[in-house]
Tab-separated table of C-alpha atoms in Angstrom:
chain	number	residue	atom	x	y	z
A	181	MET	CA	18.529	11.691	15.089
A	182	GLN	CA	18.618	9.906	18.229
A	183	HIS	CA	17.806	6.081	18.468
A	184	ALA	CA	14.877	6.642	20.918
A	185	THR	CA	13.282	9.068	18.324
A	186	LEU	CA	13.695	6.431	15.453
A	187	ALA	CA	12.369	3.814	17.660
A	188	ILE	CA	9.170	6.036	18.549
A	189	TYR	CA	8.740	6.420	14.788
A	190	ALA	CA	9.234	2.952	14.090
A	191	THR	CA	6.468	1.749	16.429
A	192	ALA	CA	3.886	4.328	15.485
A	193	ALA	CA	4.501	3.329	11.638
A	194	LEU	CA	4.193	-0.309	12.559
A	195	ILE	CA	0.951	0.432	14.453
A	196	GLY	CA	-0.308	2.596	11.340
A	197	GLY	CA	0.587	0.087	8.771
A	198	LEU	CA	-1.414	-2.834	10.714
A	199	ILE	CA	-4.506	-1.057	9.736
A	200	PRO	CA	-5.820	-2.429	6.497
A	201	GLY	CA	-5.154	-0.133	3.359
A	202	PRO	CA	-4.744	-0.386	-0.257
A	203	ASN	CA	-1.244	-1.936	-0.325
A	204	THR	CA	-1.907	-4.363	2.440
A	205	LEU	CA	-5.087	-5.636	0.973
A	206	LEU	CA	-2.997	-5.998	-2.257
A	207	ALA	CA	-0.415	-8.039	-0.380
A	208	LEU	CA	-3.428	-10.304	0.952
A	209	ALA	CA	-4.581	-10.832	-2.593
A	210	ASN	CA	-1.430	-11.378	-3.893
A	211	GLY	CA	-0.904	-14.123	-1.237
A	212	VAL	CA	-4.130	-15.593	-2.151
A	213	SER	CA	-2.357	-16.396	-5.587
A	214	GLY	CA	-0.282	-18.706	-3.712
A	215	ASN	CA	2.775	-17.369	-5.625
A	216	TRP	CA	5.607	-15.949	-3.331
A	217	ARG	CA	7.190	-14.322	-6.439
A	218	VAL	CA	4.082	-12.196	-6.980
A	219	VAL	CA	4.030	-11.537	-3.249
A	220	PHE	CA	7.723	-10.547	-3.296
A	221	VAL	CA	7.562	-8.303	-6.253
A	222	GLY	CA	4.296	-6.588	-5.087
A	223	MET	CA	6.253	-5.700	-1.915
A	224	CYS	CA	9.090	-4.395	-3.620
A	225	GLY	CA	6.751	-2.022	-5.357
A	226	ALA	CA	5.235	-0.827	-2.248
A	227	ALA	CA	8.525	-0.385	-0.512
A	228	LEU	CA	9.815	1.639	-3.529
A	229	SER	CA	7.060	3.832	-3.279
A	230	ASP	CA	7.518	4.584	0.365
A	231	VAL	CA	10.974	5.635	-0.418
A	232	ILE	CA	9.853	8.190	-3.095
A	233	VAL	CA	7.200	9.459	-1.030
A	234	VAL	CA	9.448	10.073	1.925
A	235	ALA	CA	11.896	11.768	-0.369
A	236	ALA	CA	9.304	13.934	-1.773
A	237	VAL	CA	8.247	15.049	1.432
A	238	GLY	CA	12.024	16.150	2.245
A	239	ALA	CA	11.899	17.941	-1.038
A	240	GLY	CA	8.821	19.939	0.002
A	241	LEU	CA	6.369	18.275	-2.438
A	242	GLY	CA	4.105	17.769	0.422
A	243	ALA	CA	4.090	21.264	1.354
A	244	LEU	CA	3.353	22.180	-2.108
A	245	LEU	CA	0.430	19.690	-2.615
A	246	MET	CA	-0.993	20.954	0.770
A	247	ALA	CA	-0.858	24.546	-0.796
A	248	SER	CA	-2.249	23.712	-4.251
A	249	ALA	CA	-5.822	22.951	-4.488
A	250	SER	CA	-5.951	21.915	-7.963
A	251	LEU	CA	-2.685	19.799	-7.640
A	252	PHE	CA	-4.452	18.079	-4.776
A	253	ALA	CA	-7.636	17.642	-6.495
A	254	THR	CA	-5.809	16.077	-9.383
A	255	ILE	CA	-3.862	13.441	-7.705
A	256	LYS	CA	-6.909	12.660	-5.629
A	257	TRP	CA	-9.052	11.801	-8.409
A	258	ILE	CA	-6.351	9.904	-10.283
A	259	GLY	CA	-5.991	7.919	-7.008
A	260	VAL	CA	-9.596	7.421	-6.506
A	261	ALA	CA	-10.119	6.122	-10.227
A	262	TYR	CA	-7.101	3.801	-9.615
A	263	LEU	CA	-8.516	2.157	-6.563
A	264	VAL	CA	-11.789	1.538	-8.087
A	265	TRP	CA	-10.088	-0.035	-10.983
A	266	LEU	CA	-8.227	-2.365	-8.562
A	267	ALA	CA	-11.454	-3.169	-6.569
A	268	ILE	CA	-12.953	-4.406	-9.988
A	269	GLN	CA	-9.944	-6.339	-10.577
A	270	LEU	CA	-10.009	-7.890	-7.076
A	271	TRP	CA	-13.732	-8.636	-7.613
A	272	ARG	CA	-13.219	-10.296	-10.934
A	273	ALA	CA	-10.451	-12.428	-9.881
A	274	GLN	CA	-10.724	-16.161	-10.128
A	275	PRO	CA	-8.379	-17.674	-7.645
A	276	GLN	CA	-8.112	-21.603	-7.783
A	277	ASP	CA	-8.404	-24.400	-5.248
A	278	LEU	CA	-4.724	-25.071	-4.322
A	279	SER	CA	-5.700	-28.218	-2.859
A	280	ARG	CA	-6.472	-29.540	-6.308
A	281	VAL	CA	-4.113	-27.673	-8.495
A	282	ARG	CA	-0.830	-25.762	-8.158
A	283	VAL	CA	-1.453	-22.123	-8.950
A	284	LYS	CA	0.526	-20.246	-11.415
A	285	SER	CA	-0.218	-16.566	-11.298
A	286	ASP	CA	-0.718	-15.175	-14.723
A	287	LEU	CA	0.282	-11.753	-13.569
A	288	SER	CA	3.746	-10.513	-15.109
A	289	ALA	CA	6.119	-9.273	-12.461
A	290	ARG	CA	6.088	-5.881	-13.846
A	291	ARG	CA	2.276	-5.436	-13.633
A	292	VAL	CA	2.466	-6.710	-10.129
A	293	PHE	CA	5.247	-4.202	-9.279
A	294	LEU	CA	3.794	-1.313	-10.800
A	295	ARG	CA	0.236	-2.158	-9.456
A	296	SER	CA	1.646	-1.982	-5.916
A	297	PHE	CA	3.888	0.855	-6.603
A	298	GLY	CA	1.172	3.029	-8.179
A	299	VAL	CA	-1.197	2.755	-4.936
A	300	ALA	CA	1.072	5.042	-2.818
A	301	LEU	CA	1.841	7.603	-5.590
A	302	THR	CA	-1.673	8.217	-6.520
A	303	ASN	CA	-2.798	8.498	-3.171
A	304	PRO	CA	-2.258	12.363	-1.711
A	305	LYS	CA	-3.395	11.406	1.673
A	306	ILE	CA	-0.170	9.403	2.185
A	307	LEU	CA	1.919	12.302	1.139
A	308	LEU	CA	0.111	14.659	3.226
A	309	PHE	CA	0.160	12.373	6.154
A	310	PHE	CA	4.090	11.858	5.857
A	311	SER	CA	4.327	15.927	5.265
A	312	ALA	CA	2.575	16.283	8.862
A	313	PHE	CA	4.117	13.311	10.591
A	314	LEU	CA	7.752	13.115	9.571
A	315	PRO	CA	8.795	16.525	10.497
A	316	GLN	CA	8.168	15.734	14.293
A	317	PHE	CA	10.933	13.112	13.985
A	318	VAL	CA	13.495	15.208	12.288
A	319	ASP	CA	16.199	17.345	14.187
A	320	THR	CA	16.496	20.323	12.373
A	321	SER	CA	19.831	21.318	13.999
A	322	MET	CA	21.421	18.349	11.880
A	323	PRO	CA	21.335	17.496	8.267
A	324	LEU	CA	18.285	16.613	6.814
A	325	ALA	CA	18.600	14.481	3.872
A	326	PRO	CA	20.354	11.733	6.165
A	327	GLN	CA	17.461	11.827	8.404
A	328	TYR	CA	14.924	11.636	5.746
A	329	ALA	CA	17.015	8.644	4.103
A	330	VAL	CA	16.844	6.736	7.358
A	331	LEU	CA	12.919	7.499	7.803
A	332	ALA	CA	12.418	6.237	4.091
A	333	VAL	CA	14.386	2.841	4.919
A	334	VAL	CA	12.553	2.357	8.200
A	335	SER	CA	9.217	3.235	6.833
A	336	ALA	CA	9.991	0.495	3.751
A	337	ALA	CA	11.130	-2.107	6.119
A	338	ILE	CA	8.063	-1.918	8.400
A	339	ASP	CA	5.749	-1.814	5.291
A	340	ILE	CA	7.419	-5.050	4.181
A	341	VAL	CA	7.058	-6.758	7.341
A	342	VAL	CA	3.479	-5.741	7.722
A	343	MET	CA	2.754	-6.892	3.914
A	344	THR	CA	4.675	-10.059	4.832
A	345	LEU	CA	2.064	-10.809	7.378
A	346	TYR	CA	-0.825	-10.115	5.243
A	347	ALA	CA	0.499	-12.124	2.444
A	348	THR	CA	1.231	-15.164	4.775
A	349	GLY	CA	-2.492	-14.897	5.828
A	350	GLY	CA	-3.495	-14.841	2.059
A	351	VAL	CA	-0.929	-18.009	1.354
A	352	GLN	CA	-2.515	-19.685	4.297
A	353	ALA	CA	-6.121	-19.036	3.038
A	354	ALA	CA	-5.162	-20.176	-0.294
A	355	ARG	CA	-4.147	-23.610	1.262
A	356	LEU	CA	-7.267	-23.880	3.648
A	357	MET	CA	-10.074	-22.509	1.734
A	358	THR	CA	-11.735	-23.816	-1.642
A	359	ALA	CA	-11.788	-21.739	-4.762
A	360	ARG	CA	-15.250	-20.483	-3.934
A	361	GLY	CA	-14.167	-19.194	-0.589
A	362	LEU	CA	-11.139	-17.690	-1.959
A	363	LYS	CA	-13.331	-15.615	-4.247
A	364	ARG	CA	-15.482	-14.595	-1.759
A	365	LEU	CA	-12.210	-13.403	0.206
A	366	ASN	CA	-11.146	-11.557	-2.782
A	367	ARG	CA	-14.495	-9.929	-3.170
A	368	VAL	CA	-14.366	-8.593	0.472
A	369	CYS	CA	-10.880	-7.110	-0.166
A	370	ALA	CA	-12.679	-5.396	-3.396
A	371	VAL	CA	-15.511	-4.222	-1.303
A	372	VAL	CA	-12.830	-2.782	1.199
A	373	MET	CA	-10.772	-1.321	-1.556
A	374	PHE	CA	-13.886	0.347	-3.170
A	375	SER	CA	-14.743	1.860	0.485
A	376	LEU	CA	-11.070	3.160	0.650
A	377	ALA	CA	-11.741	5.003	-2.789
A	378	GLY	CA	-15.046	6.447	-1.582
A	379	GLY	CA	-13.167	7.831	1.865
A	380	LEU	CA	-10.399	9.292	-0.592
A	381	ALA	CA	-13.191	10.906	-2.691
A	382	LEU	CA	-14.645	12.597	0.075
A	383	TYR	CA	-11.117	13.724	1.669
A	384	ARG	CA	-10.619	17.226	2.148
A	385	LYS	CA	-7.341	18.903	3.189
A	386	SER	CA	-7.591	20.546	6.465
A	387	GLY	CA	-8.645	24.333	5.859
A	388	SER	CA	-10.018	23.678	2.493
């Protein structure tokens, strides 16, 4: 894989990553907690999911998902249910005013990790997107596994950069806004998350 090709992929992935999605909204919400440990663990979960999704594409799972309507539907509705559950959790969250009290998140590291990790793995749109997108940057005349490994690392790194930006915004909001304002911000994220669930529910594979 040439450096120019990798640079084009990284630029495209960065631009796409900046568009708000479930993982970035979770990073924002984690930032609102004011706890960088929560933010870091959440980003690790999301980054690991990127690596697994790219590996799955390299192994042909994306093509299998594209060919099997029943498998696609099963994963899709699991993803819809998961996003709705996350939206409810964000809606009900009770952030505290950092100007008055030092916040300690009550979320365990394991729960935060699995929450972010599960978002990508239950969203077939991500797998199908990578299935269509990644092969354009792979040189079929060269060994495929090392190229997919590089793309996986680059994807995870870009996601970490984007989520750091969103989380930093959440941390700044937590410092400047009252608990009431933070609750509204969480509810805005919840509404967007619910909308993403609705979009996933209406999503159809091309040709289906």
